[in-house]
Tab-separated table of C-alpha atoms and ligand atoms in Angstrom:
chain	number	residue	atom	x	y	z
Y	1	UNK	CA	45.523	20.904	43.769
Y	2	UNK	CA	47.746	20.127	46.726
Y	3	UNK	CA	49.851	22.470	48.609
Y	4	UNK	CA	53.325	22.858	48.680
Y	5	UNK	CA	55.168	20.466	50.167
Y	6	UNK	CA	57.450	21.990	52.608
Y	7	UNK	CA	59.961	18.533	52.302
Y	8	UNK	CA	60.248	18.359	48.852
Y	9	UNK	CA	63.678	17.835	48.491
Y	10	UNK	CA	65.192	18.967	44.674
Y	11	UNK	CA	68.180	16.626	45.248
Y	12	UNK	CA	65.780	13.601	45.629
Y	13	UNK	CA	63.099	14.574	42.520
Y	14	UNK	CA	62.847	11.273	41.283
Y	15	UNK	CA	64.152	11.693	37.403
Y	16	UNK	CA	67.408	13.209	38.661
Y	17	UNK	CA	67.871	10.444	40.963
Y	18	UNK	CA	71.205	8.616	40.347
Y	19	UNK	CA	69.699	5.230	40.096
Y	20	UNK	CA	66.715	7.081	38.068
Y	21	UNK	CA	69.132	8.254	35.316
Y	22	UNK	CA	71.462	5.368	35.577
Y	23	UNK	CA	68.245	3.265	34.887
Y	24	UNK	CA	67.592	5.384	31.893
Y	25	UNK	CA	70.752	4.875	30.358
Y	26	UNK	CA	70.878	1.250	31.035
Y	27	UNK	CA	67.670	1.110	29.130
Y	28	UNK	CA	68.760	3.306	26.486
Y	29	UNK	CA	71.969	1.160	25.645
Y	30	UNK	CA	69.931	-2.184	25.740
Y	31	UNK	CA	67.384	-0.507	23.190
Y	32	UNK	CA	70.916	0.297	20.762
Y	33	UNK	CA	72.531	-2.691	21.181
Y	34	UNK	CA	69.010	-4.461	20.352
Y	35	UNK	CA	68.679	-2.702	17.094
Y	36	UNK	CA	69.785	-4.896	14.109
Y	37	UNK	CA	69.046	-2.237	11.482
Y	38	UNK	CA	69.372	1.968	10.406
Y	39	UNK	CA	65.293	1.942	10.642
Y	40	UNK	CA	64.979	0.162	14.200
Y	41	UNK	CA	68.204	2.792	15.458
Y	42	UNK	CA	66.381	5.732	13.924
Y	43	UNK	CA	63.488	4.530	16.546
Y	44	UNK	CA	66.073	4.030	19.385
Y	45	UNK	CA	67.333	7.423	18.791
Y	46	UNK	CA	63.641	9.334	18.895
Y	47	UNK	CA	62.723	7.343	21.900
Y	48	UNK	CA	66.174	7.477	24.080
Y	49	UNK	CA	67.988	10.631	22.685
Y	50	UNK	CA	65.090	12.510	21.521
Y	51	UNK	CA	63.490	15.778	22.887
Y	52	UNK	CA	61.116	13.708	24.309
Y	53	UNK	CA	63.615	11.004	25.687
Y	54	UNK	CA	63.443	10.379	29.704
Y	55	UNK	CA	67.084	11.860	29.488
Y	56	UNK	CA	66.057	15.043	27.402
Y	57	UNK	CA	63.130	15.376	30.051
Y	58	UNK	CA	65.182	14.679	33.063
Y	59	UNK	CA	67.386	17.218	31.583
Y	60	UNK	CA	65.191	20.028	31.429
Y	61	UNK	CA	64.338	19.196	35.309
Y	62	UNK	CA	67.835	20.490	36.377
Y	63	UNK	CA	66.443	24.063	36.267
Y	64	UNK	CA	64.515	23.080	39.138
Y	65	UNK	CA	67.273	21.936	41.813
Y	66	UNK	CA	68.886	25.098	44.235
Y	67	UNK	CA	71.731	25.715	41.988
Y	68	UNK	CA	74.553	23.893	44.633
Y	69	UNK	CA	73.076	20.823	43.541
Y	70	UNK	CA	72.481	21.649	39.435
Y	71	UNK	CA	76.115	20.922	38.740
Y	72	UNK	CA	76.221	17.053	39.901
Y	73	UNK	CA	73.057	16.617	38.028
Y	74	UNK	CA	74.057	18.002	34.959
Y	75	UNK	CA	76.854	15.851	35.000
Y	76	UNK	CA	75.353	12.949	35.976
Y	77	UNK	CA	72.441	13.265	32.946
Y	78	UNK	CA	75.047	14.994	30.929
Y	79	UNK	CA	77.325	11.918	30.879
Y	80	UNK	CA	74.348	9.643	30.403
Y	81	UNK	CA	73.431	10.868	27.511
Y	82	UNK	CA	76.873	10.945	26.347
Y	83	UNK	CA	77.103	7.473	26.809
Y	84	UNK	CA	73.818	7.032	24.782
Y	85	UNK	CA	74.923	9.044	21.653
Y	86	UNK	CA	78.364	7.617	21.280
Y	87	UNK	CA	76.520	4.335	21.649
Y	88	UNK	CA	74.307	4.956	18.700
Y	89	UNK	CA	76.848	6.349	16.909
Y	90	UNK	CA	79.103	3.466	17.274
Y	91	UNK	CA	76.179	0.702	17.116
Y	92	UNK	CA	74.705	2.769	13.807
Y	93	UNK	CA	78.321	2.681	12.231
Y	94	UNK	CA	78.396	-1.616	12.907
Y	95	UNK	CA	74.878	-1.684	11.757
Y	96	UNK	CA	75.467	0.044	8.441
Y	97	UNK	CA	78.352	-1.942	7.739
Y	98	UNK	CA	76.574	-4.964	8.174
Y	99	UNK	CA	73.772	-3.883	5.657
Y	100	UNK	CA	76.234	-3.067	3.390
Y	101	UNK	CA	77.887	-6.538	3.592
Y	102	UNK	CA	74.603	-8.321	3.502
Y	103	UNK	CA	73.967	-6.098	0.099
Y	104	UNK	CA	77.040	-6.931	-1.221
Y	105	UNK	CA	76.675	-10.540	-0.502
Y	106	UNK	CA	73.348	-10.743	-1.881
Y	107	UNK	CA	74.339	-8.800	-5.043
Y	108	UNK	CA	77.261	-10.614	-5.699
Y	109	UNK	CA	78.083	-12.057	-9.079
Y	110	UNK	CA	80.145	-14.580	-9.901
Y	111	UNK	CA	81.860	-13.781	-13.340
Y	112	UNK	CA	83.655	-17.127	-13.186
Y	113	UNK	CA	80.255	-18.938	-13.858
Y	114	UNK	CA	80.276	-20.638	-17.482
Y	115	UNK	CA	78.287	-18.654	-19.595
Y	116	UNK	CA	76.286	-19.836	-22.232
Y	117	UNK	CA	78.499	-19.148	-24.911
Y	118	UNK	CA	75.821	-18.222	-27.771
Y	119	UNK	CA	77.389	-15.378	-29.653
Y	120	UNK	CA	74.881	-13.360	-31.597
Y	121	UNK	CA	76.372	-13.148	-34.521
Y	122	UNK	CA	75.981	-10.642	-37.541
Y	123	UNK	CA	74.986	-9.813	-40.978
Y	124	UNK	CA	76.972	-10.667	-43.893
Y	125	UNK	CA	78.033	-7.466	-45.355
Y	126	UNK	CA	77.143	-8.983	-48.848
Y	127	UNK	CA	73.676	-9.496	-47.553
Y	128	UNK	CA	73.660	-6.020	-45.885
Y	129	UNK	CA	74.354	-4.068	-49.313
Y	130	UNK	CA	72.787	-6.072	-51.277
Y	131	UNK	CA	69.178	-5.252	-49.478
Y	132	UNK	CA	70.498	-1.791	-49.419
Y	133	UNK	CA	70.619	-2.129	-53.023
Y	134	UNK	CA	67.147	-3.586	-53.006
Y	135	UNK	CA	65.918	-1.081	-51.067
Y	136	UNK	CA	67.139	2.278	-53.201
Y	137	UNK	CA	65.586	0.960	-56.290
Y	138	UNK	CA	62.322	-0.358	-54.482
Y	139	UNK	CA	62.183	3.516	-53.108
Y	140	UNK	CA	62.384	4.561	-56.911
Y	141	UNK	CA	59.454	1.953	-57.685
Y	142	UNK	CA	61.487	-0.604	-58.880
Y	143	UNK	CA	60.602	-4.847	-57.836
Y	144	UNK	CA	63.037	-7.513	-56.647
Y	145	UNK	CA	63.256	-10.199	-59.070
Y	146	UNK	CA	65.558	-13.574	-58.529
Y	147	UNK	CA	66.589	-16.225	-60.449
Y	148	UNK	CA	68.445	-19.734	-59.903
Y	149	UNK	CA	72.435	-19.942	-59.405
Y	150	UNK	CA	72.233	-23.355	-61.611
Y	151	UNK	CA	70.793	-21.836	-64.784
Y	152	UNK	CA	70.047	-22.942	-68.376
Y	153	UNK	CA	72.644	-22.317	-70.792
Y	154	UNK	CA	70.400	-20.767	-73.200
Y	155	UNK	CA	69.154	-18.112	-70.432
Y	156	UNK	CA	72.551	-17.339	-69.507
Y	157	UNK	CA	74.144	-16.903	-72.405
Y	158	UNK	CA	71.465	-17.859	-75.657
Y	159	UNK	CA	69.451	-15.253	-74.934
Y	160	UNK	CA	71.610	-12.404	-74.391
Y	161	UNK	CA	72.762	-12.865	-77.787
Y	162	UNK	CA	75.874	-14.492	-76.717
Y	163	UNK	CA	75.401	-17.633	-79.585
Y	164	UNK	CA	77.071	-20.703	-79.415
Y	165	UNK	CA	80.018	-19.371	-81.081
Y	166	UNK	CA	80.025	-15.772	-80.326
Y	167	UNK	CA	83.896	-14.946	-79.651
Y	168	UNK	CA	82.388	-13.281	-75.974
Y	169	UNK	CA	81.482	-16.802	-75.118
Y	170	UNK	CA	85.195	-16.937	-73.584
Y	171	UNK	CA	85.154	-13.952	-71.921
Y	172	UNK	CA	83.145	-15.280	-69.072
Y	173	UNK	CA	85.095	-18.542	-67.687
Y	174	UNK	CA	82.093	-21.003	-67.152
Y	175	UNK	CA	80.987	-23.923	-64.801
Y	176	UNK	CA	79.679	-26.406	-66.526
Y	177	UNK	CA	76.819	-28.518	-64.576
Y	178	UNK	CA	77.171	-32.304	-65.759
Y	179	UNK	CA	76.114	-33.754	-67.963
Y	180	UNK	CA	76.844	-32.045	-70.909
Y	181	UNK	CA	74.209	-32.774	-73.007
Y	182	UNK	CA	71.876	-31.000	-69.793
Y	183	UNK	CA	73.111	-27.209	-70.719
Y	184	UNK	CA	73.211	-26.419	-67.642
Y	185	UNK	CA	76.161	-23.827	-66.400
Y	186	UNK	CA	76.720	-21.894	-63.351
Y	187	UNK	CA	75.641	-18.562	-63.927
Y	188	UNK	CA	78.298	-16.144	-64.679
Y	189	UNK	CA	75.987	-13.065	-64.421
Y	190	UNK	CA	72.924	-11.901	-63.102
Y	191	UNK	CA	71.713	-11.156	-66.427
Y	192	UNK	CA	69.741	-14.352	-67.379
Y	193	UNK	CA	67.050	-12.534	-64.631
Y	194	UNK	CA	66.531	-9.855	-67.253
Y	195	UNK	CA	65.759	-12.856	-69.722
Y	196	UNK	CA	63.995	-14.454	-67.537
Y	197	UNK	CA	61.681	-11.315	-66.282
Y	198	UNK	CA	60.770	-10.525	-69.727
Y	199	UNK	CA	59.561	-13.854	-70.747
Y	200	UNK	CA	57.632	-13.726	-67.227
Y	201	UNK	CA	56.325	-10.246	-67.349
Y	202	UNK	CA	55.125	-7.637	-69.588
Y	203	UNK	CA	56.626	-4.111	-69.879
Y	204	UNK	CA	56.710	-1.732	-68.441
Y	205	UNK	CA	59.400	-3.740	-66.802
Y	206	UNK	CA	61.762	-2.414	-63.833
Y	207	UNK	CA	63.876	-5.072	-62.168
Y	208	UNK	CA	66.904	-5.035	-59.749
Y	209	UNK	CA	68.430	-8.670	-58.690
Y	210	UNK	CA	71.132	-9.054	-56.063
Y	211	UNK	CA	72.759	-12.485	-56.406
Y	212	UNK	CA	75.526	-14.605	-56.513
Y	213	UNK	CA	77.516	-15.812	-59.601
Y	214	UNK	CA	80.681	-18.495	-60.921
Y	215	UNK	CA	83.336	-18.118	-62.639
Y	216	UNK	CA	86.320	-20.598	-63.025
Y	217	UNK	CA	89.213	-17.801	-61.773
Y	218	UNK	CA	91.593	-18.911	-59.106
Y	219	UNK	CA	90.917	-17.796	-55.666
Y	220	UNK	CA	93.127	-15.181	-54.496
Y	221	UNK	CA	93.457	-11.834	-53.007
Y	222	UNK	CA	91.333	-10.186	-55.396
Y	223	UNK	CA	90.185	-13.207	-57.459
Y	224	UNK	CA	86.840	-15.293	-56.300
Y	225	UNK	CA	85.229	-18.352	-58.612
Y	226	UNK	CA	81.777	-17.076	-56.048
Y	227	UNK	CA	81.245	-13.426	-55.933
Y	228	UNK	CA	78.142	-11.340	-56.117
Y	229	UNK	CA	76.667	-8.928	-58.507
Y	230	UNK	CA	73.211	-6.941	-58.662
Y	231	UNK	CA	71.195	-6.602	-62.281
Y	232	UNK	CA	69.262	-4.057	-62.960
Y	233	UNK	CA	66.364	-3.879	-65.836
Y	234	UNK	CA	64.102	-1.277	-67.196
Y	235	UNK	CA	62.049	-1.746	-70.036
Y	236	UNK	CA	59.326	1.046	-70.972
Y	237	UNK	CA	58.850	2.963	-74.389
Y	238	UNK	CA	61.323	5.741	-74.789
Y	239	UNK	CA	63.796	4.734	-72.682
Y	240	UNK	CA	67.745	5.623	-73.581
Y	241	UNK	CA	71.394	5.740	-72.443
Y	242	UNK	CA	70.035	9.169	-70.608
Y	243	UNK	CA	67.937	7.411	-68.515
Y	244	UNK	CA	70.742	4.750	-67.738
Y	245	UNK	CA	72.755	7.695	-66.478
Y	246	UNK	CA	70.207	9.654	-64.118
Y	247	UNK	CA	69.833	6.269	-62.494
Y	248	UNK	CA	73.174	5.349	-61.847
Y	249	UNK	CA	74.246	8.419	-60.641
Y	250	UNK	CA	71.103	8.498	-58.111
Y	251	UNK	CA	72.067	4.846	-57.113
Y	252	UNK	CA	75.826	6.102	-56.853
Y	253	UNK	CA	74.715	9.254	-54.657
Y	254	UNK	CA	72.033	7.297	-52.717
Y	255	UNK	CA	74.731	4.991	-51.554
Y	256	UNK	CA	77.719	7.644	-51.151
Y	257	UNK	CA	76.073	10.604	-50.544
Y	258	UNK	CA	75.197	14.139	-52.478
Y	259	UNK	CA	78.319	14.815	-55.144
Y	260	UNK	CA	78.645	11.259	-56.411
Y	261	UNK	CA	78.873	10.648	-59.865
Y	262	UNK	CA	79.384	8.029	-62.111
Y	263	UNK	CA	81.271	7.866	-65.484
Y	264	UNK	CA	80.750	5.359	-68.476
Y	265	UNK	CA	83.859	4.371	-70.666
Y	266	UNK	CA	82.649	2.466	-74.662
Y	267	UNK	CA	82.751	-1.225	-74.119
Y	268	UNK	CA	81.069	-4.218	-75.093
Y	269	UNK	CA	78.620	-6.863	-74.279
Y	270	UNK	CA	76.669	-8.456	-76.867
Y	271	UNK	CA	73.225	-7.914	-74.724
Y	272	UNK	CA	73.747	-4.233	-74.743
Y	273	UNK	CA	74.188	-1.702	-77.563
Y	274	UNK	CA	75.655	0.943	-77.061
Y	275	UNK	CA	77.595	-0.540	-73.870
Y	276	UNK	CA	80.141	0.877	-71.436
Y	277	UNK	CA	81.996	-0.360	-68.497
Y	278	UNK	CA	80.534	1.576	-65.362
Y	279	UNK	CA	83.381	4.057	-62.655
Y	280	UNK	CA	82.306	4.971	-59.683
Y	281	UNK	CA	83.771	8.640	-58.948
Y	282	UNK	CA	85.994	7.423	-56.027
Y	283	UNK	CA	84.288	7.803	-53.014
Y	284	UNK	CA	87.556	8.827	-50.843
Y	285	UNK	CA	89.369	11.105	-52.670
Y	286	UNK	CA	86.597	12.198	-54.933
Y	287	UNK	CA	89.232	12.625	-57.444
Y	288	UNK	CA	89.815	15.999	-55.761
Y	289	UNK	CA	93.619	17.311	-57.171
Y	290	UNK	CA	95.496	17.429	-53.602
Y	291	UNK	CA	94.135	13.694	-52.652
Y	292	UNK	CA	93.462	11.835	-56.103
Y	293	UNK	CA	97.632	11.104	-56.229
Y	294	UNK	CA	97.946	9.166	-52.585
Y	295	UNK	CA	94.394	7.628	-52.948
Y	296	UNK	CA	94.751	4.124	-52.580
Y	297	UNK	CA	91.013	3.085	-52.703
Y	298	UNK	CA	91.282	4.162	-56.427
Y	299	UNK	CA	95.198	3.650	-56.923
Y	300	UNK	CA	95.208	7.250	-58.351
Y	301	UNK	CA	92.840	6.782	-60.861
Y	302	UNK	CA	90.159	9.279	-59.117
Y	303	UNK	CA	87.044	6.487	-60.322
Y	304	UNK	CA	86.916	2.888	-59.428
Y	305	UNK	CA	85.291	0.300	-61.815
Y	306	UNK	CA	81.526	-0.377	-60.928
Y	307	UNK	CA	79.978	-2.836	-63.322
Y	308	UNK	CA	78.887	-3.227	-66.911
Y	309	UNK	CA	75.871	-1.140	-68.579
Y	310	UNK	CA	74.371	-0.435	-71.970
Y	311	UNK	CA	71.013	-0.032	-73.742
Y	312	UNK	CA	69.149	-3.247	-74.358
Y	313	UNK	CA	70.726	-5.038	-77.827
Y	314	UNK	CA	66.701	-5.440	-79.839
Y	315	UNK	CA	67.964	-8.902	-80.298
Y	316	UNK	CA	67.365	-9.793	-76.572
Y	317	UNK	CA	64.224	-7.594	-76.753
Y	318	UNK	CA	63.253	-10.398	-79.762
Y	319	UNK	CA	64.513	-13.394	-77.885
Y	320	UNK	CA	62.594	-12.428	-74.842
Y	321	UNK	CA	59.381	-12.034	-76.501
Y	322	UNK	CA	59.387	-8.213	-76.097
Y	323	UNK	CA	58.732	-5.589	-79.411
Y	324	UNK	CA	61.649	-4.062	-80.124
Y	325	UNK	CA	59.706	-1.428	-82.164
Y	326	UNK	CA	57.993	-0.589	-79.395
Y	327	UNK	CA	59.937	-1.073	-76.091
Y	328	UNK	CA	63.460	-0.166	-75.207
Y	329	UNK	CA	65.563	-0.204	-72.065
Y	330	UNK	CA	68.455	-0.139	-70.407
Y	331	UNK	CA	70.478	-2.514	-68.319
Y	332	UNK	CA	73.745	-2.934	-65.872
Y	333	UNK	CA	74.962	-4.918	-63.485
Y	334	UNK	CA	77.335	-4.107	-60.702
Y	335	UNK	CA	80.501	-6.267	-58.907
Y	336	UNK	CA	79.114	-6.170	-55.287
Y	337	UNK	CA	81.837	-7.694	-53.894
Y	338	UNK	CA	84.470	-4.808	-55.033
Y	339	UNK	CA	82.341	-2.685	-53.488
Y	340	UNK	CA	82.345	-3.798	-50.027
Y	341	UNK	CA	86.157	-4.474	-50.017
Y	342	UNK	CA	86.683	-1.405	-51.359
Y	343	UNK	CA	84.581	0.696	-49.038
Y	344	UNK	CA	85.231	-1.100	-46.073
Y	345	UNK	CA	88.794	-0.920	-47.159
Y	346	UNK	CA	89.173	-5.124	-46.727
Y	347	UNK	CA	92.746	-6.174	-48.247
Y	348	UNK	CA	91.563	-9.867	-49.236
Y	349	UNK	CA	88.728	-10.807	-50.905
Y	350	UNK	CA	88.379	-14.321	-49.598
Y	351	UNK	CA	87.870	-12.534	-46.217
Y	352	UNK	CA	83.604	-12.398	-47.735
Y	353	UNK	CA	83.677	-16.000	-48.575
Y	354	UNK	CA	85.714	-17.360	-45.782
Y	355	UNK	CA	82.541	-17.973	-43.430
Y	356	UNK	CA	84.499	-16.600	-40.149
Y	357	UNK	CA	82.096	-14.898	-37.660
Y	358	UNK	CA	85.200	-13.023	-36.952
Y	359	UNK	CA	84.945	-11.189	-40.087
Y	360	UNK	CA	81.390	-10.230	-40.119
Y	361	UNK	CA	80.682	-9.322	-36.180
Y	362	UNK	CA	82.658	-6.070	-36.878
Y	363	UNK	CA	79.486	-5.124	-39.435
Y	364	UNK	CA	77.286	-5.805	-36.655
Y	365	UNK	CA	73.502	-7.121	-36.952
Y	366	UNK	CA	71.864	-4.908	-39.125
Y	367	UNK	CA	67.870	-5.270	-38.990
G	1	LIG	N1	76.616	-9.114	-67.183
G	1	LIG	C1	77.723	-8.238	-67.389
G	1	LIG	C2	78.957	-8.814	-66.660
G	1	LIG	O1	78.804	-9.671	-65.848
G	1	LIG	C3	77.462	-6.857	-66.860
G	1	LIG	C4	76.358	-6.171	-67.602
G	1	LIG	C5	75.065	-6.264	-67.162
G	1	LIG	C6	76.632	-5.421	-68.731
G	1	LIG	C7	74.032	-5.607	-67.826
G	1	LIG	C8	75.638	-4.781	-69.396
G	1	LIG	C9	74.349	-4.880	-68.927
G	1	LIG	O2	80.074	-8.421	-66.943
């Protein structure tokens, strides 16, 4: 401990000396203008403008000076100071802007580079509903079965009681593979599968098959020689036109929802007996009174035409090897094609067959 000193001079206590506190400031504004970044000025500002900054401290010495002499101080370290926050402030401001610059620059992307031009593509719709198909029946139990598009004559048509010169030979406008003498046709239905399935397997039988099928009609609108259908075949003992119903009308409210219904008109097909052409109730107007009239889906009629269906003619049982007396079934098939166009409410046809990613990117890729 020392004792007073009688000289001491306030004016002249060293932090408060002008060159002291211009020193400080000089060293304060080098240490902002040195920092190149928001982290190095937060530093600069704890260290130089701080409570514990030689200004902040210098500050708190003016108490001590005889209070004629306060006044200059405070202005001196009060101006100081001032300089040293509006040089933060301005340096932080430059600094910021820079980082945000040197972000943007590093982020930058230039959308004019060539890409690599790989679209991904999508699912055929025909493929889409046709494993949607699948999949209902496959729920229910059912198998997938397949057969060739170039088929033998006899399985086509033979088989499935359609003779050589049975009249409904002509109702199905065939391709004929050459040569002749090779029987050989495009197949104009899915049903040779059921043939084909019951000379492969034994009953209890229950087959769907999705696949494509020829006929000679003239492409247009709503005409395709290629166009899709999906067979279905169940063979067990007891089975009836009943059965045939509760199944279509699941498959009919599996794919359009609770309230769908189906309705069979007496037709004919010489593989089937009794037969009957297949409506859909329509599945936007539901054949509901105030909408049925301006429905174009179903042009009014309140059902649109699904397929063929009937119970299995006993002479296809026979020709397939299975006993009539003991087996029956039932069988349909369905126009796929109409299906999608009319759902999807497609005006042409040749839109499915055209091959345009255009057409099917819209259905999207379905997995
Ligand atoms: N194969 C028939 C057609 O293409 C449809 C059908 C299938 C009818 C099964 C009855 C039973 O028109």
């Amino acid at each position: 401990m020392s004792a007073p000193n009688s000289d001491y001079d306030p004016v002249e206590v060293t932090p408060l000396h002008p060159d002291e506190i211009a020193r400080m400031r000089d060293e304060a504004l080098a240490a902002v203008a040195a920092a190149d970044s928001v982290a190095a000025l937060k530093q600069v500002r704890i260290d130089h403008a701080g409570d514990r900054s030689p200004l902040a401290l210098a500050n708190r010495e003016i108490g001590a000076l005889p209070p004629q002499a306060r006044k200059e101080a405070g202005q001196r370290v009060g101006q100081a100071r001032g300089a040293v926050t509006q040089a933060l402030a301005a340096r932080t401001a430059e600094v910021e802007s820079a980082e945000l610059e040197r972000a943007l620059e590093a982020e930058k992307v230039d959308v004019t580079l060539p890409t690599d031009g790989r679209r991904p593509g999508a699912r055929h719709p025909v493929t889409t509903i046709s494993e949607h198909v699948a999949d209902i029946f496959v729920a229910m139990g059912w198998e997938v079965a397949e057969g060739p598009e170039v088929e033998a004559e006899w399985l086509n048509f033979d088989a499935l009681n359609l003779g050589p010169d049975h009249p409904a030979r002509t109702m199905q406008d065939t391709f004929w593979v050459s040569p002749e003498q090779a029987a050989t046709v495009l197949r104009t239905h899915t049903s040779p599968v059921q043939a084909r399935t019951m000379l492969t397997r034994k009953p209890p039988i229950y087959v769907v098959c999705p696949g494509r099928v020829f006929r000679t009609d003239e492409l247009d609108a709503t005409h395709s020689p290629v166009f899709h259908q999906v067979e279905g075949l169940a063979i067990d003992e007891g089975l009836s036109m009943a059965h045939l119903k509760g199944t279509l009308d699941h498959f009919a409210q599996a794919i359009y929802g609770d309230g769908m219904t189906t309705r069979f008109r007496p037709s004919y097909f010489p593989f089937t007996e009794p037969s009957a052409e297949m409506d859909l109730l329509c599945y936007v107007c539901h054949n509901e009174p105030a909408d049925v009239a301006s429905c174009r889906t179903c042009k009014g009629e309140g059902w649109v035409e699904w397929g063929g269906c009937g119970v299995v003619n006993p002479r296809v049982l026979t020709a397939c090897g299975v006993d009539p007396e003991r087996y029956s079934g039932f069988a349909f098939g369905i126009g796929l094609d109409r299906t999608i166009t009319g759902r999807y409410d497609i005006a042409d046809l040749r839109d499915l067959f055209d091959g345009d990613v255009r057409f099917t990117e819209p259905f999207g890729v379905e997995l």
